Amino acid sequence: MTTDTTHPTATATATATATATATTADAPRGRGARFTVLTTGYVGSTGPGVAATVSYVTEGDRHVIFDPGMVAGVGAILDPLAALGLGPDDVTDVVLSHHHPDNTLNAGLFPRARVHDHRVEYAGDGWTDRDAEGHELTPSLRLIRTPGHSAEDITLLAGTAEGVVAFAGDLWWHAAGPADDPVAPDRALLRASRQRVLAVADLVVPGHGAPFAPDGNTPL
């Protein structure tokens, strides 16, 4: 078990400072990633319960599942994955945006995968400590720390032929925000992380909704 001891105020300052240079510093080096949203999530106001938006991202021999959380049934994840010609054992990596169960519940579907969070890479019965900030899975797949919804939030930035796609977890639950996240322990930190992501993203995949292209109405 690991715990993050980063001081929230210090992280907020660093995140806010990074926002100004995010376009050049955060953009993945490559543009070779491809992605498929396996299932589009929802929350109580947009669906019958709570489900995560679960995505598949790939470059080269890396097959990545982002946020395999709550869904009505595991077929919502595994069936569209099978339609891509892949089974659970083909998945090489699982990225968890944060530690809330609604975004992590089905990580065990992929027993051979390395699991990534904000500060550790887990594999089998061991782990490797490493900061997610700037960590590259491939030249086109980069992790950055984006705390605010929780202290552990990370975003996966994918460089694709169409632009940079940000798999942002619950920085936004859906395109409408919420503007005032009732779960966020630090509203200023959430805003700074949202700004950082928007500085580089052409498309945002939120934690519980469909992908959206950010614009002037995107909640900060």
mmCIF file with all atom_site columns, C-alpha atoms in Angstrom:
data_model
loop_
_atom_site.group_PDB
_atom_site.id
_atom_site.type_symbol
_atom_site.label_atom_id
_atom_site.label_alt_id
_atom_site.label_comp_id
_atom_site.label_asym_id
_atom_site.label_entity_id
_atom_site.label_seq_id
_atom_site.pdbx_PDB_ins_code
_atom_site.Cartn_x
_atom_site.Cartn_y
_atom_site.Cartn_z
_atom_site.occupancy
_atom_site.B_iso_or_equiv
_atom_site.pdbx_formal_charge
_atom_site.auth_seq_id
_atom_site.auth_comp_id
_atom_site.auth_asym_id
_atom_site.auth_atom_id
_atom_site.pdbx_PDB_model_num
ATOM 1   C CA . MET A 1 1   ? 0.000   0.000   0.000   1.00 0.00 ? 1   MET A CA 1
ATOM 2   C CA . THR A 1 2   ? 1.357   3.428   -0.903  1.00 0.00 ? 2   THR A CA 1
ATOM 3   C CA . THR A 1 3   ? 0.242   6.883   0.106   1.00 0.00 ? 3   THR A CA 1
ATOM 4   C CA . ASP A 1 4   ? 0.860   10.206  -1.568  1.00 0.00 ? 4   ASP A CA 1
ATOM 5   C CA . THR A 1 5   ? 2.429   12.760  0.738   1.00 0.00 ? 5   THR A CA 1
ATOM 6   C CA . THR A 1 6   ? 2.563   15.621  -1.763  1.00 0.00 ? 6   THR A CA 1
ATOM 7   C CA . HIS A 1 7   ? 1.274   18.773  -0.067  1.00 0.00 ? 7   HIS A CA 1
ATOM 8   C CA . PRO A 1 8   ? -1.909  19.999  -1.863  1.00 0.00 ? 8   PRO A CA 1
ATOM 9   C CA . THR A 1 9   ? -0.875  23.667  -1.747  1.00 0.00 ? 9   THR A CA 1
ATOM 10  C CA . ALA A 1 10  ? 2.533   22.942  -3.216  1.00 0.00 ? 10  ALA A CA 1
ATOM 11  C CA . THR A 1 11  ? 0.948   20.798  -5.918  1.00 0.00 ? 11  THR A CA 1
ATOM 12  C CA . ALA A 1 12  ? -1.560  23.546  -6.739  1.00 0.00 ? 12  ALA A CA 1
ATOM 13  C CA . THR A 1 13  ? 1.243   26.063  -7.185  1.00 0.00 ? 13  THR A CA 1
ATOM 14  C CA . ALA A 1 14  ? 3.224   23.709  -9.408  1.00 0.00 ? 14  ALA A CA 1
ATOM 15  C CA . THR A 1 15  ? 0.174   22.834  -11.483 1.00 0.00 ? 15  THR A CA 1
ATOM 16  C CA . ALA A 1 16  ? -0.828  26.455  -11.952 1.00 0.00 ? 16  ALA A CA 1
ATOM 17  C CA . THR A 1 17  ? 2.726   27.375  -12.987 1.00 0.00 ? 17  THR A CA 1
ATOM 18  C CA . ALA A 1 18  ? 2.858   24.481  -15.424 1.00 0.00 ? 18  ALA A CA 1
ATOM 19  C CA . THR A 1 19  ? -0.353  25.622  -17.118 1.00 0.00 ? 19  THR A CA 1
ATOM 20  C CA . ALA A 1 20  ? 1.389   28.498  -18.866 1.00 0.00 ? 20  ALA A CA 1
ATOM 21  C CA . THR A 1 21  ? 3.799   26.171  -20.694 1.00 0.00 ? 21  THR A CA 1
ATOM 22  C CA . ALA A 1 22  ? 1.542   23.129  -20.964 1.00 0.00 ? 22  ALA A CA 1
ATOM 23  C CA . THR A 1 23  ? 1.082   23.343  -24.736 1.00 0.00 ? 23  THR A CA 1
ATOM 24  C CA . THR A 1 24  ? 4.732   22.635  -25.437 1.00 0.00 ? 24  THR A CA 1
ATOM 25  C CA . ALA A 1 25  ? 5.752   20.771  -22.289 1.00 0.00 ? 25  ALA A CA 1
ATOM 26  C CA . ASP A 1 26  ? 2.813   18.380  -22.003 1.00 0.00 ? 26  ASP A CA 1
ATOM 27  C CA . ALA A 1 27  ? 2.111   17.418  -25.612 1.00 0.00 ? 27  ALA A CA 1
ATOM 28  C CA . PRO A 1 28  ? 3.254   13.852  -26.365 1.00 0.00 ? 28  PRO A CA 1
ATOM 29  C CA . ARG A 1 29  ? 6.287   13.584  -28.627 1.00 0.00 ? 29  ARG A CA 1
ATOM 30  C CA . GLY A 1 30  ? 4.555   11.195  -31.017 1.00 0.00 ? 30  GLY A CA 1
ATOM 31  C CA . ARG A 1 31  ? 1.302   11.155  -32.962 1.00 0.00 ? 31  ARG A CA 1
ATOM 32  C CA . GLY A 1 32  ? 0.960   7.429   -33.444 1.00 0.00 ? 32  GLY A CA 1
ATOM 33  C CA . ALA A 1 33  ? -1.692  6.522   -30.873 1.00 0.00 ? 33  ALA A CA 1
ATOM 34  C CA . ARG A 1 34  ? -5.182  5.312   -31.693 1.00 0.00 ? 34  ARG A CA 1
ATOM 35  C CA . PHE A 1 35  ? -8.154  4.960   -29.368 1.00 0.00 ? 35  PHE A CA 1
ATOM 36  C CA . THR A 1 36  ? -11.652 3.557   -29.044 1.00 0.00 ? 36  THR A CA 1
ATOM 37  C CA . VAL A 1 37  ? -14.180 4.385   -26.346 1.00 0.00 ? 37  VAL A CA 1
ATOM 38  C CA . LEU A 1 38  ? -15.358 0.931   -25.287 1.00 0.00 ? 38  LEU A CA 1
ATOM 39  C CA . THR A 1 39  ? -18.308 2.151   -23.243 1.00 0.00 ? 39  THR A CA 1
ATOM 40  C CA . THR A 1 40  ? -19.656 5.629   -22.538 1.00 0.00 ? 40  THR A CA 1
ATOM 41  C CA . GLY A 1 41  ? -20.348 6.228   -18.877 1.00 0.00 ? 41  GLY A CA 1
ATOM 42  C CA . TYR A 1 42  ? -23.023 8.157   -17.043 1.00 0.00 ? 42  TYR A CA 1
ATOM 43  C CA . VAL A 1 43  ? -23.961 9.478   -13.629 1.00 0.00 ? 43  VAL A CA 1
ATOM 44  C CA . GLY A 1 44  ? -27.307 9.655   -11.865 1.00 0.00 ? 44  GLY A CA 1
ATOM 45  C CA . SER A 1 45  ? -28.468 12.718  -13.767 1.00 0.00 ? 45  SER A CA 1
ATOM 46  C CA . THR A 1 46  ? -27.670 11.202  -17.188 1.00 0.00 ? 46  THR A CA 1
ATOM 47  C CA . GLY A 1 47  ? -28.256 7.485   -16.661 1.00 0.00 ? 47  GLY A CA 1
ATOM 48  C CA . PRO A 1 48  ? -29.835 4.837   -14.444 1.00 0.00 ? 48  PRO A CA 1
ATOM 49  C CA . GLY A 1 49  ? -26.904 4.702   -12.027 1.00 0.00 ? 49  GLY A CA 1
ATOM 50  C CA . VAL A 1 50  ? -23.173 5.326   -12.298 1.00 0.00 ? 50  VAL A CA 1
ATOM 51  C CA . ALA A 1 51  ? -20.868 3.924   -14.968 1.00 0.00 ? 51  ALA A CA 1
ATOM 52  C CA . ALA A 1 52  ? -17.368 4.868   -16.042 1.00 0.00 ? 52  ALA A CA 1
ATOM 53  C CA . THR A 1 53  ? -16.314 5.817   -19.524 1.00 0.00 ? 53  THR A CA 1
ATOM 54  C CA . VAL A 1 54  ? -13.835 3.043   -20.357 1.00 0.00 ? 54  VAL A CA 1
ATOM 55  C CA . SER A 1 55  ? -11.378 3.550   -23.202 1.00 0.00 ? 55  SER A CA 1
ATOM 56  C CA . TYR A 1 56  ? -8.866  1.494   -25.170 1.00 0.00 ? 56  TYR A CA 1
ATOM 57  C CA . VAL A 1 57  ? -5.693  3.246   -26.352 1.00 0.00 ? 57  VAL A CA 1
ATOM 58  C CA . THR A 1 58  ? -2.879  1.692   -28.361 1.00 0.00 ? 58  THR A CA 1
ATOM 59  C CA . GLU A 1 59  ? 0.474   2.382   -29.932 1.00 0.00 ? 59  GLU A CA 1
ATOM 60  C CA . GLY A 1 60  ? 2.817   -0.320  -31.181 1.00 0.00 ? 60  GLY A CA 1
ATOM 61  C CA . ASP A 1 61  ? 2.619   -3.356  -28.920 1.00 0.00 ? 61  ASP A CA 1
ATOM 62  C CA . ARG A 1 62  ? 0.983   -1.501  -26.022 1.00 0.00 ? 62  ARG A CA 1
ATOM 63  C CA . HIS A 1 63  ? -2.696  -2.148  -25.437 1.00 0.00 ? 63  HIS A CA 1
ATOM 64  C CA . VAL A 1 64  ? -3.976  0.199   -22.740 1.00 0.00 ? 64  VAL A CA 1
ATOM 65  C CA . ILE A 1 65  ? -7.292  0.274   -20.892 1.00 0.00 ? 65  ILE A CA 1
ATOM 66  C CA . PHE A 1 66  ? -8.113  3.573   -19.198 1.00 0.00 ? 66  PHE A CA 1
ATOM 67  C CA . ASP A 1 67  ? -10.392 3.587   -16.135 1.00 0.00 ? 67  ASP A CA 1
ATOM 68  C CA . PRO A 1 68  ? -12.018 0.131   -16.145 1.00 0.00 ? 68  PRO A CA 1
ATOM 69  C CA . GLY A 1 69  ? -14.585 1.158   -13.562 1.00 0.00 ? 69  GLY A CA 1
ATOM 70  C CA . MET A 1 70  ? -18.225 0.468   -12.774 1.00 0.00 ? 70  MET A CA 1
ATOM 71  C CA . VAL A 1 71  ? -20.431 -0.733  -15.644 1.00 0.00 ? 71  VAL A CA 1
ATOM 72  C CA . ALA A 1 72  ? -23.776 -2.507  -15.741 1.00 0.00 ? 72  ALA A CA 1
ATOM 73  C CA . GLY A 1 73  ? -21.996 -5.732  -16.756 1.00 0.00 ? 73  GLY A CA 1
ATOM 74  C CA . VAL A 1 74  ? -18.453 -6.648  -17.774 1.00 0.00 ? 74  VAL A CA 1
ATOM 75  C CA . GLY A 1 75  ? -19.658 -7.258  -21.312 1.00 0.00 ? 75  GLY A CA 1
ATOM 76  C CA . ALA A 1 76  ? -19.827 -3.474  -21.688 1.00 0.00 ? 76  ALA A CA 1
ATOM 77  C CA . ILE A 1 77  ? -16.030 -3.546  -21.572 1.00 0.00 ? 77  ILE A CA 1
ATOM 78  C CA . LEU A 1 78  ? -15.075 -6.971  -22.915 1.00 0.00 ? 78  LEU A CA 1
ATOM 79  C CA . ASP A 1 79  ? -17.490 -7.213  -25.859 1.00 0.00 ? 79  ASP A CA 1
ATOM 80  C CA . PRO A 1 80  ? -16.291 -4.076  -27.681 1.00 0.00 ? 80  PRO A CA 1
ATOM 81  C CA . LEU A 1 81  ? -12.722 -5.082  -26.871 1.00 0.00 ? 81  LEU A CA 1
ATOM 82  C CA . ALA A 1 82  ? -13.357 -8.465  -28.479 1.00 0.00 ? 82  ALA A CA 1
ATOM 83  C CA . ALA A 1 83  ? -14.746 -6.677  -31.535 1.00 0.00 ? 83  ALA A CA 1
ATOM 84  C CA . LEU A 1 84  ? -11.266 -5.159  -31.880 1.00 0.00 ? 84  LEU A CA 1
ATOM 85  C CA . GLY A 1 85  ? -9.783  -8.673  -31.844 1.00 0.00 ? 85  GLY A CA 1
ATOM 86  C CA . LEU A 1 86  ? -8.483  -8.456  -28.272 1.00 0.00 ? 86  LEU A CA 1
ATOM 87  C CA . GLY A 1 87  ? -9.076  -10.409 -25.082 1.00 0.00 ? 87  GLY A CA 1
ATOM 88  C CA . PRO A 1 88  ? -8.245  -9.581  -21.462 1.00 0.00 ? 88  PRO A CA 1
ATOM 89  C CA . ASP A 1 89  ? -4.821  -11.243 -21.662 1.00 0.00 ? 89  ASP A CA 1
ATOM 90  C CA . ASP A 1 90  ? -3.847  -9.005  -24.594 1.00 0.00 ? 90  ASP A CA 1
ATOM 91  C CA . VAL A 1 91  ? -4.092  -5.873  -22.473 1.00 0.00 ? 91  VAL A CA 1
ATOM 92  C CA . THR A 1 92  ? -0.584  -4.754  -21.479 1.00 0.00 ? 92  THR A CA 1
ATOM 93  C CA . ASP A 1 93  ? -1.439  -1.723  -19.332 1.00 0.00 ? 93  ASP A CA 1
ATOM 94  C CA . VAL A 1 94  ? -4.265  -0.365  -17.221 1.00 0.00 ? 94  VAL A CA 1
ATOM 95  C CA . VAL A 1 95  ? -4.234  3.327   -16.293 1.00 0.00 ? 95  VAL A CA 1
ATOM 96  C CA . LEU A 1 96  ? -6.285  4.471   -13.308 1.00 0.00 ? 96  LEU A CA 1
ATOM 97  C CA . SER A 1 97  ? -7.098  8.172   -13.309 1.00 0.00 ? 97  SER A CA 1
ATOM 98  C CA . HIS A 1 98  ? -7.624  8.100   -9.529  1.00 0.00 ? 98  HIS A CA 1
ATOM 99  C CA . HIS A 1 99  ? -8.582  5.715   -6.755  1.00 0.00 ? 99  HIS A CA 1
ATOM 100 C CA . HIS A 1 100 ? -12.371 6.068   -6.583  1.00 0.00 ? 100 HIS A CA 1
ATOM 101 C CA . PRO A 1 101 ? -14.029 2.646   -7.036  1.00 0.00 ? 101 PRO A CA 1
ATOM 102 C CA . ASP A 1 102 ? -16.412 3.837   -9.756  1.00 0.00 ? 102 ASP A CA 1
ATOM 103 C CA . ASN A 1 103 ? -13.345 4.313   -11.971 1.00 0.00 ? 103 ASN A CA 1
ATOM 104 C CA . THR A 1 104 ? -11.323 1.270   -10.860 1.00 0.00 ? 104 THR A CA 1
ATOM 105 C CA . LEU A 1 105 ? -13.758 -1.533  -10.035 1.00 0.00 ? 105 LEU A CA 1
ATOM 106 C CA . ASN A 1 106 ? -12.986 -3.789  -13.033 1.00 0.00 ? 106 ASN A CA 1
ATOM 107 C CA . ALA A 1 107 ? -9.207  -3.464  -13.163 1.00 0.00 ? 107 ALA A CA 1
ATOM 108 C CA . GLY A 1 108 ? -8.988  -7.156  -12.234 1.00 0.00 ? 108 GLY A CA 1
ATOM 109 C CA . LEU A 1 109 ? -10.399 -8.139  -15.628 1.00 0.00 ? 109 LEU A CA 1
ATOM 110 C CA . PHE A 1 110 ? -6.873  -7.733  -16.994 1.00 0.00 ? 110 PHE A CA 1
ATOM 111 C CA . PRO A 1 111 ? -4.623  -9.989  -14.897 1.00 0.00 ? 111 PRO A CA 1
ATOM 112 C CA . ARG A 1 112 ? -1.501  -9.702  -17.079 1.00 0.00 ? 112 ARG A CA 1
ATOM 113 C CA . ALA A 1 113 ? -1.515  -5.925  -17.338 1.00 0.00 ? 113 ALA A CA 1
ATOM 114 C CA . ARG A 1 114 ? 0.754   -3.451  -15.628 1.00 0.00 ? 114 ARG A CA 1
ATOM 115 C CA . VAL A 1 115 ? -1.375  -1.045  -13.606 1.00 0.00 ? 115 VAL A CA 1
ATOM 116 C CA . HIS A 1 116 ? -0.453  2.631   -13.452 1.00 0.00 ? 116 HIS A CA 1
ATOM 117 C CA . ASP A 1 117 ? -1.546  5.269   -10.965 1.00 0.00 ? 117 ASP A CA 1
ATOM 118 C CA . HIS A 1 118 ? -0.199  8.640   -9.852  1.00 0.00 ? 118 HIS A CA 1
ATOM 119 C CA . ARG A 1 119 ? 3.019   7.311   -8.348  1.00 0.00 ? 119 ARG A CA 1
ATOM 120 C CA . VAL A 1 120 ? 3.385   3.549   -8.866  1.00 0.00 ? 120 VAL A CA 1
ATOM 121 C CA . GLU A 1 121 ? 3.467   0.916   -11.601 1.00 0.00 ? 121 GLU A CA 1
ATOM 122 C CA . TYR A 1 122 ? 2.089   -2.384  -10.283 1.00 0.00 ? 122 TYR A CA 1
ATOM 123 C CA . ALA A 1 123 ? 2.816   -5.788  -11.826 1.00 0.00 ? 123 ALA A CA 1
ATOM 124 C CA . GLY A 1 124 ? 2.015   -9.183  -10.345 1.00 0.00 ? 124 GLY A CA 1
ATOM 125 C CA . ASP A 1 125 ? 2.981   -9.101  -6.682  1.00 0.00 ? 125 ASP A CA 1
ATOM 126 C CA . GLY A 1 126 ? 5.355   -6.145  -6.931  1.00 0.00 ? 126 GLY A CA 1
ATOM 127 C CA . TRP A 1 127 ? 5.495   -2.496  -7.787  1.00 0.00 ? 127 TRP A CA 1
ATOM 128 C CA . THR A 1 128 ? 7.884   0.170   -9.008  1.00 0.00 ? 128 THR A CA 1
ATOM 129 C CA . ASP A 1 129 ? 7.745   3.635   -7.521  1.00 0.00 ? 129 ASP A CA 1
ATOM 130 C CA . ARG A 1 130 ? 7.743   6.385   -10.123 1.00 0.00 ? 130 ARG A CA 1
ATOM 131 C CA . ASP A 1 131 ? 6.062   9.742   -10.440 1.00 0.00 ? 131 ASP A CA 1
ATOM 132 C CA . ALA A 1 132 ? 3.346   9.834   -13.078 1.00 0.00 ? 132 ALA A CA 1
ATOM 133 C CA . GLU A 1 133 ? 4.287   13.394  -14.000 1.00 0.00 ? 133 GLU A CA 1
ATOM 134 C CA . GLY A 1 134 ? 5.724   13.207  -17.515 1.00 0.00 ? 134 GLY A CA 1
ATOM 135 C CA . HIS A 1 135 ? 5.944   9.404   -17.503 1.00 0.00 ? 135 HIS A CA 1
ATOM 136 C CA . GLU A 1 136 ? 5.811   7.963   -21.038 1.00 0.00 ? 136 GLU A CA 1
ATOM 137 C CA . LEU A 1 137 ? 4.239   4.620   -21.816 1.00 0.00 ? 137 LEU A CA 1
ATOM 138 C CA . THR A 1 138 ? 5.197   5.164   -25.471 1.00 0.00 ? 138 THR A CA 1
ATOM 139 C CA . PRO A 1 139 ? 6.318   8.239   -27.424 1.00 0.00 ? 139 PRO A CA 1
ATOM 140 C CA . SER A 1 140 ? 2.632   9.062   -28.034 1.00 0.00 ? 140 SER A CA 1
ATOM 141 C CA . LEU A 1 141 ? 1.269   8.206   -24.576 1.00 0.00 ? 141 LEU A CA 1
ATOM 142 C CA . ARG A 1 142 ? 2.203   10.434  -21.645 1.00 0.00 ? 142 ARG A CA 1
ATOM 143 C CA . LEU A 1 143 ? 0.898   10.684  -18.090 1.00 0.00 ? 143 LEU A CA 1
ATOM 144 C CA . ILE A 1 144 ? 0.659   13.960  -16.195 1.00 0.00 ? 144 ILE A CA 1
ATOM 145 C CA . ARG A 1 145 ? -0.556  14.739  -12.699 1.00 0.00 ? 145 ARG A CA 1
ATOM 146 C CA . THR A 1 146 ? -3.835  16.661  -12.663 1.00 0.00 ? 146 THR A CA 1
ATOM 147 C CA . PRO A 1 147 ? -5.102  16.674  -9.057  1.00 0.00 ? 147 PRO A CA 1
ATOM 148 C CA . GLY A 1 148 ? -8.288  18.396  -7.991  1.00 0.00 ? 148 GLY A CA 1
ATOM 149 C CA . HIS A 1 149 ? -11.154 15.916  -8.113  1.00 0.00 ? 149 HIS A CA 1
ATOM 150 C CA . SER A 1 150 ? -8.937  13.900  -5.778  1.00 0.00 ? 150 SER A CA 1
ATOM 151 C CA . ALA A 1 151 ? -5.333  14.174  -4.675  1.00 0.00 ? 151 ALA A CA 1
ATOM 152 C CA . GLU A 1 152 ? -4.322  11.289  -6.961  1.00 0.00 ? 152 GLU A CA 1
ATOM 153 C CA . ASP A 1 153 ? -5.764  12.382  -10.318 1.00 0.00 ? 153 ASP A CA 1
ATOM 154 C CA . ILE A 1 154 ? -3.726  11.788  -13.448 1.00 0.00 ? 154 ILE A CA 1
ATOM 155 C CA . THR A 1 155 ? -4.485  12.353  -17.129 1.00 0.00 ? 155 THR A CA 1
ATOM 156 C CA . LEU A 1 156 ? -3.338  10.217  -20.049 1.00 0.00 ? 156 LEU A CA 1
ATOM 157 C CA . LEU A 1 157 ? -2.408  12.382  -23.039 1.00 0.00 ? 157 LEU A CA 1
ATOM 158 C CA . ALA A 1 158 ? -2.488  10.521  -26.341 1.00 0.00 ? 158 ALA A CA 1
ATOM 159 C CA . GLY A 1 159 ? -0.913  11.972  -29.452 1.00 0.00 ? 159 GLY A CA 1
ATOM 160 C CA . THR A 1 160 ? -3.028  10.872  -32.420 1.00 0.00 ? 160 THR A CA 1
ATOM 161 C CA . ALA A 1 161 ? -3.036  11.790  -36.090 1.00 0.00 ? 161 ALA A CA 1
ATOM 162 C CA . GLU A 1 162 ? -6.038  14.031  -35.383 1.00 0.00 ? 162 GLU A CA 1
ATOM 163 C CA . GLY A 1 163 ? -4.527  15.811  -32.362 1.00 0.00 ? 163 GLY A CA 1
ATOM 164 C CA . VAL A 1 164 ? -4.022  15.337  -28.627 1.00 0.00 ? 164 VAL A CA 1
ATOM 165 C CA . VAL A 1 165 ? -6.698  13.365  -26.772 1.00 0.00 ? 165 VAL A CA 1
ATOM 166 C CA . ALA A 1 166 ? -6.850  13.814  -22.991 1.00 0.00 ? 166 ALA A CA 1
ATOM 167 C CA . PHE A 1 167 ? -8.238  10.895  -20.991 1.00 0.00 ? 167 PHE A CA 1
ATOM 168 C CA . ALA A 1 168 ? -8.951  13.057  -17.969 1.00 0.00 ? 168 ALA A CA 1
ATOM 169 C CA . GLY A 1 169 ? -10.938 10.861  -15.608 1.00 0.00 ? 169 GLY A CA 1
ATOM 170 C CA . ASP A 1 170 ? -13.181 12.898  -13.337 1.00 0.00 ? 170 ASP A CA 1
ATOM 171 C CA . LEU A 1 171 ? -11.636 16.303  -13.942 1.00 0.00 ? 171 LEU A CA 1
ATOM 172 C CA . TRP A 1 172 ? -14.878 16.503  -15.893 1.00 0.00 ? 172 TRP A CA 1
ATOM 173 C CA . TRP A 1 173 ? -17.621 13.958  -15.307 1.00 0.00 ? 173 TRP A CA 1
ATOM 174 C CA . HIS A 1 174 ? -19.093 14.888  -18.693 1.00 0.00 ? 174 HIS A CA 1
ATOM 175 C CA . ALA A 1 175 ? -19.025 17.840  -21.099 1.00 0.00 ? 175 ALA A CA 1
ATOM 176 C CA . ALA A 1 176 ? -21.129 19.950  -18.714 1.00 0.00 ? 176 ALA A CA 1
ATOM 177 C CA . GLY A 1 177 ? -18.678 19.548  -15.860 1.00 0.00 ? 177 GLY A CA 1
ATOM 178 C CA . PRO A 1 178 ? -20.123 19.808  -13.324 1.00 0.00 ? 178 PRO A CA 1
ATOM 179 C CA . ALA A 1 179 ? -18.813 23.335  -13.056 1.00 0.00 ? 179 ALA A CA 1
ATOM 180 C CA . ASP A 1 180 ? -18.727 22.978  -9.281  1.00 0.00 ? 180 ASP A CA 1
ATOM 181 C CA . ASP A 1 181 ? -17.566 19.432  -8.548  1.00 0.00 ? 181 ASP A CA 1
ATOM 182 C CA . PRO A 1 182 ? -19.154 18.500  -5.185  1.00 0.00 ? 182 PRO A CA 1
ATOM 183 C CA . VAL A 1 183 ? -16.465 15.847  -4.594  1.00 0.00 ? 183 VAL A CA 1
ATOM 184 C CA . ALA A 1 184 ? -13.419 18.044  -5.228  1.00 0.00 ? 184 ALA A CA 1
ATOM 185 C CA . PRO A 1 185 ? -11.437 18.732  -2.029  1.00 0.00 ? 185 PRO A CA 1
ATOM 186 C CA . ASP A 1 186 ? -9.667  21.713  -3.616  1.00 0.00 ? 186 ASP A CA 1
ATOM 187 C CA . ARG A 1 187 ? -11.602 23.814  -6.147  1.00 0.00 ? 187 ARG A CA 1
ATOM 188 C CA . ALA A 1 188 ? -8.582  25.992  -7.053  1.00 0.00 ? 188 ALA A CA 1
ATOM 189 C CA . LEU A 1 189 ? -6.484  22.903  -7.732  1.00 0.00 ? 189 LEU A CA 1
ATOM 190 C CA . LEU A 1 190 ? -9.214  21.395  -9.905  1.00 0.00 ? 190 LEU A CA 1
ATOM 191 C CA . ARG A 1 191 ? -9.435  24.600  -11.937 1.00 0.00 ? 191 ARG A CA 1
ATOM 192 C CA . ALA A 1 192 ? -5.662  24.703  -12.445 1.00 0.00 ? 192 ALA A CA 1
ATOM 193 C CA . SER A 1 193 ? -5.623  21.086  -13.618 1.00 0.00 ? 193 SER A CA 1
ATOM 194 C CA . ARG A 1 194 ? -8.543  21.691  -15.979 1.00 0.00 ? 194 ARG A CA 1
ATOM 195 C CA . GLN A 1 195 ? -6.710  24.662  -17.458 1.00 0.00 ? 195 GLN A CA 1
ATOM 196 C CA . ARG A 1 196 ? -3.576  22.602  -17.898 1.00 0.00 ? 196 ARG A CA 1
ATOM 197 C CA . VAL A 1 197 ? -5.456  19.917  -19.812 1.00 0.00 ? 197 VAL A CA 1
ATOM 198 C CA . LEU A 1 198 ? -7.321  22.428  -21.974 1.00 0.00 ? 198 LEU A CA 1
ATOM 199 C CA . ALA A 1 199 ? -4.045  24.075  -22.941 1.00 0.00 ? 199 ALA A CA 1
ATOM 200 C CA . VAL A 1 200 ? -2.993  20.946  -24.816 1.00 0.00 ? 200 VAL A CA 1
ATOM 201 C CA . ALA A 1 201 ? -6.118  18.857  -25.580 1.00 0.00 ? 201 ALA A CA 1
ATOM 202 C CA . ASP A 1 202 ? -8.023  18.838  -28.841 1.00 0.00 ? 202 ASP A CA 1
ATOM 203 C CA . LEU A 1 203 ? -10.461 16.278  -27.439 1.00 0.00 ? 203 LEU A CA 1
ATOM 204 C CA . VAL A 1 204 ? -11.312 15.393  -23.830 1.00 0.00 ? 204 VAL A CA 1
ATOM 205 C CA . VAL A 1 205 ? -12.597 11.995  -22.729 1.00 0.00 ? 205 VAL A CA 1
ATOM 206 C CA . PRO A 1 206 ? -14.308 12.598  -19.356 1.00 0.00 ? 206 PRO A CA 1
ATOM 207 C CA . GLY A 1 207 ? -14.905 10.131  -16.549 1.00 0.00 ? 207 GLY A CA 1
ATOM 208 C CA . HIS A 1 208 ? -18.637 9.526   -17.031 1.00 0.00 ? 208 HIS A CA 1
ATOM 209 C CA . GLY A 1 209 ? -19.669 10.873  -20.412 1.00 0.00 ? 209 GLY A CA 1
ATOM 210 C CA . ALA A 1 210 ? -18.931 11.044  -24.113 1.00 0.00 ? 210 ALA A CA 1
ATOM 211 C CA . PRO A 1 211 ? -15.777 12.644  -25.561 1.00 0.00 ? 211 PRO A CA 1
ATOM 212 C CA . PHE A 1 212 ? -16.065 16.356  -26.242 1.00 0.00 ? 212 PHE A CA 1
ATOM 213 C CA . ALA A 1 213 ? -14.088 19.027  -28.048 1.00 0.00 ? 213 ALA A CA 1
ATOM 214 C CA . PRO A 1 214 ? -13.418 21.782  -25.507 1.00 0.00 ? 214 PRO A CA 1
ATOM 215 C CA . ASP A 1 215 ? -14.650 25.271  -26.298 1.00 0.00 ? 215 ASP A CA 1
ATOM 216 C CA . GLY A 1 216 ? -15.477 28.513  -24.534 1.00 0.00 ? 216 GLY A CA 1
ATOM 217 C CA . ASN A 1 217 ? -18.361 26.849  -22.687 1.00 0.00 ? 217 ASN A CA 1
ATOM 218 C CA . THR A 1 218 ? -16.234 24.093  -21.156 1.00 0.00 ? 218 THR A CA 1
ATOM 219 C CA . PRO A 1 219 ? -16.454 24.444  -17.364 1.00 0.00 ? 219 PRO A CA 1
ATOM 220 C CA . LEU A 1 220 ? -13.361 25.526  -15.499 1.00 0.00 ? 220 LEU A CA 1
#
